[in-house]
Amino acid sequence: MSSTLKPNRASDIIQSAYRVNLNHLIRNYSAPVAGAIPATKQKYVPTSGTYPKGFLASGIHVGVKPTNTQFPDLALLASETPCSGAAVFTKNRFQAAPVTVSRQVLEQRSGEGIRAIVINSGCANAVTGRGGLNDASAMGHAVDTCFDSSQESASGSSSTLVMSTGVIGQRLPISKILSAIPTAHSSLAATHTNWLLAARAICTTDTFPKLLSRTFTLPSSPGITYSLAGMTKGAGMIHPDMATLLGMLFTDAPIPAKMLKPLLTHVVDRSFNAISVDGDTSTNDTVAFLANGAAGGEPLSSLDSANGEAITGVVTSFTQQLSQLVIRDGEGATKFVRVRVINAASFPDARKIASSIARSPLVKTALYGKDANWGRILCAIGYTDGLSPGAVVSEKTSVSFVPTDGSESLKLLVKGEPEAVDEVRAAKILEDEDLEILVDLGGGEGEEGREEASYWFCDFSHVSVRVFTLYTSGSLQANL
């Protein structure tokens, strides 16, 4: 008798094994049932914070998604006075209605006189036609009416940015949202609890709310303590091409609108634009930054000044930490990986190569399988598009695994020559949740290449595939 399995029998065995292996890997979401945050993720949720003066937050339950009967799904973040605003948006060709509306608000106001950001979860309001645009505009104007409307009337445009997140292609239950906005406004407060409620309200498949805050000083005003706060959401459809998912930054430092946009663009390229979960760029990606100057001090006049360099460093570090929380919460992820490309001819070259490695399914699955298959890393480097001539020279390229415990790096490839890899040590390094992949390009064809870039990403697991395939089927009991 032939040992070859009949097709149907082979399929049955594979499916059976798949079901058995997944039983202990089912992901616990924050939204369903009791809304509990997984024990392993609780360390990422702050128990207190230092928030910027003059900013208020709220998060309330509306029931945007019918299955959500109790959890916050409408967030409102507002400044007590009009402030500077800037945002970067998705480059996906199917841009969601709130992206279009928020871009128009910032353009019409030249980034000045912004009062608030309103965000709903449970529905993306994307690919919803003219009706979706009307809904997004209505949300902004409903918030405007909650404030002193004199400035809004004078400019003839809204002062509120609008964001939405959830399933694409469905209309918002706009009447429910509009009727709840006054409650969101009356619930505004400066407490840590309110900020955390707002961060929770923007979650979809996230397993924990992503919120950070910190204080800093500037050279021109050493006696003034400024605050910076930020929140973000996302666990899937993450591979930004200018921004990412949804992110909001707030500071009481005096940053004029003309300085805010270039600052945001710079830091996003090194943070939110440098993360990848599944390689997909969302229709709704938006990162916004509001600055109200409530703490006082000298307004920022140049990003090249001492103040400009200081605040660029602070915000870059902060947004890197904030965006990395998304990778910590990647759908089905078991690993948090940094790929660092050094000694590149240019920053764009380094960033493109890092991005190529971060989105490679074969690299991601090898890491999940704890397989030190560095050939997949080299392959991803080799097919990277858009590099400058001579950016990669095989005889100069080196690849290493860098353990997070501070021990010596494991060299995999040195100047184009493969190393005899200690498989036992490689397996031990890959057992850890955190890992760094170091790619040294050796300067490419030139001798002066000293630029570098980093990307942060996660692996692909059995659960990743399960989540990706069941997102809209109802099988995931999540308050999306």
Coordinates of C-alpha atoms in Angstrom, one line a residue:
M1 CA 0.0 0.0 0.0
S2 CA 1.3 3.4 -0.9
S3 CA 2.4 5.6 2.1
T4 CA 1.1 8.7 0.3
L5 CA -1.9 10.3 2.0
K6 CA -5.0 10.9 0.1
P7 CA -5.6 14.6 -0.4
N8 CA -8.7 14.8 1.8
R9 CA -7.0 12.8 4.6
A10 CA -3.9 15.0 4.4
S11 CA -6.1 18.1 4.7
D12 CA -7.9 16.7 7.7
I13 CA -4.7 16.0 9.5
I14 CA -3.3 19.4 8.9
Q15 CA -6.4 21.2 10.0
S16 CA -6.7 19.0 13.1
A17 CA -3.1 19.8 14.0
Y18 CA -3.7 23.5 13.4
R19 CA -6.7 23.5 15.8
V20 CA -4.8 21.6 18.5
N21 CA -1.8 23.9 18.3
L22 CA -3.9 27.0 18.5
N23 CA -5.8 26.0 21.6
H24 CA -3.2 27.4 23.9
L25 CA -2.4 30.4 21.8
I26 CA -5.8 32.1 21.7
R27 CA -5.2 35.8 22.2
N28 CA -7.0 37.7 25.0
Y29 CA -8.2 41.0 23.9
S30 CA -8.8 44.0 26.1
A31 CA -12.2 44.8 24.9
P32 CA -14.3 41.6 25.1
V33 CA -16.1 40.1 28.1
A34 CA -14.5 41.7 31.2
G35 CA -12.2 44.0 29.4
A36 CA -9.2 42.8 31.4
I37 CA -5.7 43.7 30.3
P38 CA -3.5 40.6 30.0
A39 CA -1.1 40.2 32.9
T40 CA 2.0 40.3 30.6
K41 CA 0.9 43.7 29.2
Q42 CA -0.1 45.4 32.5
K43 CA 3.5 46.7 32.9
Y44 CA 3.0 48.9 29.8
V45 CA 0.0 50.8 31.3
P46 CA 0.9 53.8 33.4
T47 CA -0.6 54.2 36.8
S48 CA 0.1 58.0 36.9
G49 CA 1.2 60.7 34.5
T50 CA 2.3 64.3 34.2
Y51 CA 0.1 65.9 31.6
P52 CA 0.5 69.3 29.7
K53 CA -1.1 72.3 31.2
G54 CA -4.3 73.4 29.6
F55 CA -5.2 70.1 27.9
L56 CA -8.2 68.0 29.0
A57 CA -9.3 64.5 28.1
S58 CA -12.4 62.3 28.2
G59 CA -13.4 58.8 27.1
I60 CA -17.1 57.7 27.1
H61 CA -19.2 54.8 25.9
V62 CA -21.4 55.4 22.9
G63 CA -21.9 51.9 21.4
V64 CA -20.5 52.7 17.9
K65 CA -20.2 48.9 17.4
P66 CA -23.4 47.2 18.5
T67 CA -21.6 44.5 20.4
N68 CA -19.9 47.0 22.6
T69 CA -22.3 47.5 25.5
Q70 CA -20.0 49.1 28.1
F71 CA -16.5 50.1 27.0
P72 CA -15.4 53.7 26.0
D73 CA -15.4 54.2 22.3
L74 CA -15.5 58.0 21.9
A75 CA -12.5 60.1 23.0
L76 CA -12.2 63.9 23.2
L77 CA -8.9 65.7 23.7
A78 CA -9.1 69.5 24.0
S79 CA -7.1 72.6 24.8
E80 CA -8.6 75.2 27.0
T81 CA -7.3 77.8 24.6
P82 CA -6.8 77.7 20.8
C83 CA -3.4 76.1 19.9
S84 CA -1.0 75.2 17.1
G85 CA -1.7 72.0 15.3
A86 CA -0.1 69.7 12.7
A87 CA -0.6 66.2 11.4
V88 CA 0.8 63.7 9.0
F89 CA -1.6 61.4 7.1
T90 CA -1.7 58.1 5.3
K91 CA -0.6 57.8 1.7
N92 CA -3.0 55.0 1.1
R93 CA -5.0 56.0 -2.0
F94 CA -8.3 55.1 -0.3
Q95 CA -8.1 57.8 2.3
A96 CA -10.8 57.7 5.0
A97 CA -13.3 60.6 5.4
P98 CA -11.8 61.8 8.7
V99 CA -8.3 62.0 7.0
T100 CA -9.8 64.3 4.3
V101 CA -11.7 66.4 6.8
S102 CA -8.8 66.9 9.2
R103 CA -6.4 67.8 6.4
Q104 CA -8.8 70.4 5.3
V105 CA -9.2 71.9 8.8
L106 CA -5.4 72.3 9.1
E107 CA -5.0 73.7 5.6
Q108 CA -7.8 76.2 6.1
R109 CA -6.4 77.4 9.4
S110 CA -2.7 77.1 8.5
G111 CA -2.3 75.0 11.6
E112 CA -3.5 77.7 14.0
G113 CA -6.5 78.0 16.3
I114 CA -7.1 74.3 16.8
R115 CA -9.1 73.4 19.9
A116 CA -9.7 69.6 19.9
I117 CA -9.4 66.1 18.5
V118 CA -12.4 63.8 18.5
I119 CA -11.9 60.1 17.9
N120 CA -14.3 57.1 17.6
S121 CA -13.4 53.5 17.6
G122 CA -15.6 50.7 16.2
C123 CA -15.9 52.1 12.7
A124 CA -13.2 53.5 10.4
N125 CA -15.6 55.7 8.3
A126 CA -13.4 54.7 5.3
V127 CA -14.6 54.1 1.8
T128 CA -18.0 55.5 2.7
G129 CA -18.5 58.1 0.0
R130 CA -20.0 61.6 0.4
G131 CA -22.0 60.5 3.4
G132 CA -18.9 59.5 5.3
L133 CA -17.4 62.9 4.6
N134 CA -20.5 64.6 5.9
D135 CA -20.4 62.4 9.0
A136 CA -16.8 63.3 9.7
S137 CA -17.5 67.0 9.3
A138 CA -20.5 66.8 11.5
M139 CA -18.4 65.3 14.3
G140 CA -16.0 68.2 14.1
H141 CA -18.7 70.9 14.1
A142 CA -20.5 69.2 17.0
V143 CA -17.4 69.6 19.1
D144 CA -16.9 73.2 17.9
T145 CA -20.3 74.1 19.3
C146 CA -19.3 72.9 22.8
F147 CA -16.6 75.7 22.9
D148 CA -16.8 79.4 22.6
S149 CA -17.6 79.5 18.9
S150 CA -16.5 83.1 18.2
Q151 CA -13.1 82.1 16.7
E152 CA -14.7 79.3 14.7
S153 CA -17.3 81.7 13.2
A154 CA -14.6 84.3 12.4
S155 CA -12.5 81.8 10.4
G156 CA -15.5 80.0 8.8
S157 CA -13.9 76.6 9.4
S158 CA -13.9 73.9 12.1
S159 CA -11.2 73.9 14.8
T160 CA -11.5 70.2 15.5
L161 CA -9.6 67.3 14.0
V162 CA -11.5 64.1 13.5
M163 CA -10.2 60.5 13.6
S164 CA -11.9 57.1 13.3
T165 CA -10.7 53.5 13.6
G166 CA -12.4 50.2 13.1
V167 CA -13.7 48.2 10.1
I168 CA -13.5 49.7 6.7
G169 CA -16.6 50.2 4.5
Q170 CA -19.2 50.8 7.1
R171 CA -21.1 54.0 7.9
L172 CA -20.9 55.5 11.4
P173 CA -24.0 55.5 13.6
I174 CA -23.6 59.3 13.4
S175 CA -26.8 60.2 15.4
K176 CA -25.5 58.2 18.4
I177 CA -22.1 59.9 18.2
L178 CA -23.4 63.4 17.7
S179 CA -25.8 63.1 20.6
A180 CA -22.9 61.8 22.9
I181 CA -20.4 64.6 22.0
P182 CA -21.8 67.1 24.6
T183 CA -21.4 64.4 27.3
A184 CA -17.8 63.8 26.1
H185 CA -17.3 67.6 26.5
S186 CA -18.8 67.8 29.9
S187 CA -16.7 64.9 31.0
L188 CA -13.4 66.6 30.1
A189 CA -10.8 66.7 32.9
A190 CA -7.0 66.8 33.4
T191 CA -6.8 63.7 35.6
H192 CA -4.7 60.6 34.8
T193 CA -7.9 58.6 34.9
N194 CA -9.4 60.8 32.1
W195 CA -6.4 60.5 29.9
L196 CA -6.4 56.7 30.4
L197 CA -10.1 56.6 29.5
A198 CA -9.4 58.5 26.3
A199 CA -6.6 56.1 25.4
R200 CA -8.9 53.2 26.1
A201 CA -11.6 54.6 24.0
I202 CA -9.5 54.6 20.8
C203 CA -8.6 50.9 21.1
T204 CA -9.8 48.2 18.6
T205 CA -7.9 44.9 18.8
D206 CA -5.4 46.4 21.2
T207 CA -4.9 44.4 24.3
F208 CA -3.9 47.5 26.4
P209 CA -4.3 51.3 26.1
K210 CA -1.1 53.0 24.9
L211 CA -0.4 56.2 26.9
L212 CA 2.8 58.0 27.8
S213 CA 3.8 61.3 29.4
R214 CA 7.0 63.0 30.5
T215 CA 8.4 66.4 31.5
F216 CA 11.4 68.3 30.0
T217 CA 13.1 71.7 30.0
L218 CA 14.5 73.9 27.3
P219 CA 17.8 75.8 27.2
S220 CA 16.2 79.2 27.0
S221 CA 13.9 78.5 29.9
P222 CA 15.6 76.2 32.4
G223 CA 13.3 77.2 35.2
I224 CA 10.1 76.1 33.3
T225 CA 9.0 72.5 33.3
Y226 CA 7.2 71.5 30.2
S227 CA 5.1 68.4 29.7
L228 CA 4.5 66.1 26.7
A229 CA 1.8 63.5 26.5
G230 CA 0.9 61.0 23.8
M231 CA -1.5 58.2 23.0
T232 CA -1.7 55.8 20.2
K233 CA -3.7 52.7 19.1
G234 CA -3.0 49.8 16.9
A235 CA -2.1 46.1 16.8
G236 CA -2.7 45.2 13.1
M237 CA -2.7 46.8 9.6
I238 CA 0.5 48.5 10.7
H239 CA 3.2 49.4 8.2
P240 CA 3.1 53.2 7.8
D241 CA 4.1 55.2 4.8
M242 CA 4.3 58.6 6.5
A243 CA 2.4 58.3 9.7
T244 CA 0.7 55.2 11.3
L245 CA -2.5 54.0 12.7
L246 CA -3.7 56.8 15.1
G247 CA -1.4 58.8 17.3
M248 CA -1.8 62.1 19.2
L249 CA 0.8 64.2 20.8
F250 CA 0.2 67.2 23.2
T251 CA 2.6 69.7 24.8
D252 CA 2.3 72.9 26.7
A253 CA 5.6 74.2 25.2
P254 CA 5.3 77.3 22.9
I255 CA 5.7 75.8 19.4
P256 CA 4.2 77.9 16.6
A257 CA 2.4 76.1 13.8
K258 CA 5.1 76.8 11.2
M259 CA 7.6 74.9 13.4
L260 CA 5.2 72.1 14.5
K261 CA 4.8 70.5 11.1
P262 CA 8.5 70.1 10.2
L263 CA 9.1 68.9 13.8
L264 CA 6.4 66.3 13.5
T265 CA 7.5 65.1 10.1
H266 CA 11.1 64.6 11.4
V267 CA 10.2 62.7 14.5
V268 CA 7.5 60.5 12.7
D269 CA 10.1 59.4 10.1
R270 CA 12.1 58.0 13.0
S271 CA 9.3 56.5 15.1
F272 CA 5.8 55.9 13.8
N273 CA 7.2 55.6 10.3
A274 CA 9.6 53.0 11.5
I275 CA 7.3 50.2 12.8
S276 CA 5.7 47.3 11.1
V277 CA 3.4 44.5 12.3
D278 CA 1.9 43.1 9.1
G279 CA 3.2 45.2 6.2
D280 CA -0.2 46.9 5.5
T281 CA -0.7 50.7 5.5
S282 CA -4.1 51.7 6.8
T283 CA -6.7 54.0 5.2
N284 CA -6.9 56.0 8.4
D285 CA -3.3 56.6 9.5
T286 CA -3.0 59.9 11.3
V287 CA -0.6 61.3 13.8
A288 CA -1.5 64.8 15.1
F289 CA 0.5 67.2 17.4
L290 CA -1.1 70.0 19.4
A291 CA 0.9 72.7 21.3
N292 CA -0.8 75.4 23.3
G293 CA 2.1 77.1 25.0
A294 CA 0.3 77.1 28.3
A295 CA 3.5 76.6 30.3
G296 CA 4.9 79.9 29.0
G297 CA 8.4 80.7 27.8
E298 CA 10.0 81.8 24.6
P299 CA 8.3 80.6 21.4
L300 CA 10.4 78.2 19.3
S301 CA 11.9 80.2 16.4
S302 CA 13.9 77.6 14.6
L303 CA 14.5 73.8 14.7
D304 CA 18.2 74.5 14.3
S305 CA 18.4 76.6 17.5
A306 CA 19.4 75.2 20.9
N307 CA 15.7 75.0 21.8
G308 CA 14.9 73.4 18.5
E309 CA 17.5 70.7 18.8
A310 CA 16.5 70.0 22.4
I311 CA 12.8 69.6 21.7
T312 CA 13.5 67.6 18.6
G313 CA 15.5 65.1 20.7
V314 CA 12.9 65.0 23.4
V315 CA 10.0 64.4 21.0
T316 CA 11.9 61.9 18.8
S317 CA 12.7 59.7 21.9
F318 CA 9.2 60.1 23.2
T319 CA 7.5 59.1 19.9
Q320 CA 9.8 56.1 19.5
Q321 CA 8.8 54.8 22.9
L322 CA 5.1 55.5 22.2
S323 CA 5.1 53.9 18.7
Q324 CA 7.0 50.8 20.0
L325 CA 4.1 50.0 22.3
V326 CA 2.2 49.1 19.1
I327 CA 4.8 46.5 18.3
R328 CA 4.5 45.2 21.9
D329 CA 0.9 44.7 21.1
G330 CA 1.2 43.3 17.5
E331 CA -1.5 40.9 16.6
G332 CA -0.3 37.4 17.5
A333 CA 3.2 38.7 18.2
T334 CA 5.7 36.8 20.4
K335 CA 8.8 38.9 19.7
F336 CA 9.8 42.5 19.8
V337 CA 12.6 43.1 17.2
R338 CA 14.7 46.1 16.4
V339 CA 16.6 46.0 13.1
R340 CA 19.4 48.6 13.1
V341 CA 21.2 49.4 9.8
I342 CA 24.5 51.3 10.3
N343 CA 27.3 52.7 8.1
A344 CA 24.9 53.4 5.2
A345 CA 25.6 55.9 2.5
S346 CA 22.4 57.9 3.4
F347 CA 19.5 57.8 6.0
P348 CA 17.0 57.0 3.2
D349 CA 19.0 54.0 2.2
A350 CA 19.4 52.7 5.7
R351 CA 15.6 53.2 6.4
K352 CA 14.6 51.4 3.2
I353 CA 16.7 48.4 4.0
A354 CA 15.5 48.3 7.6
S355 CA 11.9 48.5 6.4
S356 CA 12.5 45.7 3.8
I357 CA 13.7 43.4 6.6
A358 CA 11.0 44.3 9.0
R359 CA 8.2 43.5 6.5
S360 CA 9.6 40.2 5.2
P361 CA 7.2 37.4 6.0
L362 CA 10.1 34.9 5.8
V363 CA 12.2 36.8 8.3
K364 CA 9.2 37.2 10.6
T365 CA 8.2 33.5 10.5
A366 CA 11.9 32.4 11.0
L367 CA 12.0 34.5 14.2
Y368 CA 8.8 33.0 15.4
G369 CA 10.2 29.5 14.8
K370 CA 13.5 30.5 16.6
D371 CA 15.4 29.8 13.4
A372 CA 18.6 31.7 12.9
N373 CA 18.1 31.8 9.1
W374 CA 20.2 34.9 8.3
G375 CA 19.9 34.1 4.6
R376 CA 16.4 35.5 4.7
I377 CA 17.8 38.8 6.1
L378 CA 20.3 39.0 3.3
C379 CA 17.6 38.3 0.8
A380 CA 15.4 41.1 2.1
I381 CA 18.4 43.5 1.9
G382 CA 19.1 42.4 -1.6
Y383 CA 15.7 43.0 -3.0
T384 CA 15.2 46.4 -1.4
D385 CA 13.9 48.9 -4.0
G386 CA 14.9 52.5 -4.5
L387 CA 18.5 52.4 -3.1
S388 CA 21.1 54.7 -4.4
P389 CA 23.8 53.2 -6.6
G390 CA 26.4 51.3 -4.6
A391 CA 24.3 51.4 -1.4
V392 CA 24.9 47.7 -0.8
V393 CA 28.2 45.9 -1.4
S394 CA 28.1 42.2 -0.5
E395 CA 31.8 42.1 0.4
K396 CA 31.3 44.9 3.0
T397 CA 28.0 43.7 4.5
S398 CA 27.9 42.1 8.0
V399 CA 24.9 40.8 10.0
S400 CA 24.7 40.0 13.7
F401 CA 22.1 39.1 16.4
V402 CA 22.5 41.4 19.4
P403 CA 21.2 39.8 22.6
T404 CA 19.3 42.1 25.0
D405 CA 21.2 40.8 28.1
G406 CA 24.3 42.7 27.1
S407 CA 26.3 39.6 26.1
E408 CA 28.5 39.5 23.0
S409 CA 26.8 39.7 19.6
L410 CA 26.4 36.6 17.6
K411 CA 28.1 37.2 14.2
L412 CA 26.2 35.6 11.3
L413 CA 27.9 37.3 8.3
V414 CA 31.2 39.3 8.4
K415 CA 32.0 41.4 5.3
G416 CA 30.2 39.0 3.0
E417 CA 31.7 35.8 4.6
P418 CA 29.4 33.5 6.5
E419 CA 30.4 32.6 10.1
A420 CA 30.3 29.2 11.7
V421 CA 27.1 29.9 13.8
D422 CA 26.8 28.4 17.3
E423 CA 23.3 27.0 16.8
V424 CA 22.9 26.4 20.5
R425 CA 23.6 30.0 21.4
A426 CA 21.5 31.2 18.5
A427 CA 18.6 29.2 19.8
K428 CA 19.1 30.6 23.3
I429 CA 19.1 34.2 22.0
L430 CA 16.0 33.6 20.0
E431 CA 14.2 32.3 23.0
D432 CA 14.1 35.8 24.4
E433 CA 11.2 38.1 23.6
D434 CA 13.4 41.0 22.6
L435 CA 16.1 40.9 19.9
E436 CA 18.2 43.3 17.8
I437 CA 19.3 42.5 14.3
L438 CA 22.4 44.6 13.4
V439 CA 23.2 45.2 9.7
D440 CA 26.5 46.9 9.0
L441 CA 26.8 48.1 5.3
G442 CA 30.4 49.1 5.7
G443 CA 29.8 52.4 4.0
G444 CA 28.7 50.9 0.7
E445 CA 30.9 51.8 -2.3
G446 CA 32.1 54.9 -0.6
E447 CA 34.2 55.4 2.5
E448 CA 32.1 58.1 4.2
G449 CA 28.8 56.2 4.7
R450 CA 28.0 56.7 8.4
E451 CA 24.2 57.1 8.4
E452 CA 21.9 54.7 10.3
A453 CA 18.3 54.0 10.8
S454 CA 16.2 51.6 12.9
Y455 CA 12.9 49.8 12.4
W456 CA 10.9 48.0 15.1
F457 CA 8.8 45.0 14.2
C458 CA 7.3 41.7 15.5
D459 CA 7.1 38.2 14.3
F460 CA 4.3 36.2 12.5
S461 CA 2.8 33.4 14.6
H462 CA -0.1 30.9 14.2
V463 CA -2.2 33.4 16.2
S464 CA -1.3 36.2 13.8
V465 CA -2.8 34.3 10.9
R466 CA -5.8 33.4 13.0
V467 CA -6.5 37.1 13.9
F468 CA -5.9 38.3 10.3
T469 CA -8.4 35.8 8.9
L470 CA -11.1 36.2 11.4
Y471 CA -11.1 40.0 11.9
T472 CA -14.6 40.7 10.6
S473 CA -16.2 37.3 10.9
G474 CA -17.3 37.7 14.5
S475 CA -15.2 34.9 15.6
L476 CA -13.0 37.3 17.5
Q477 CA -15.0 38.5 20.5
A478 CA -13.5 41.9 20.3
N479 CA -14.9 45.4 20.7
L480 CA -13.5 46.6 17.4

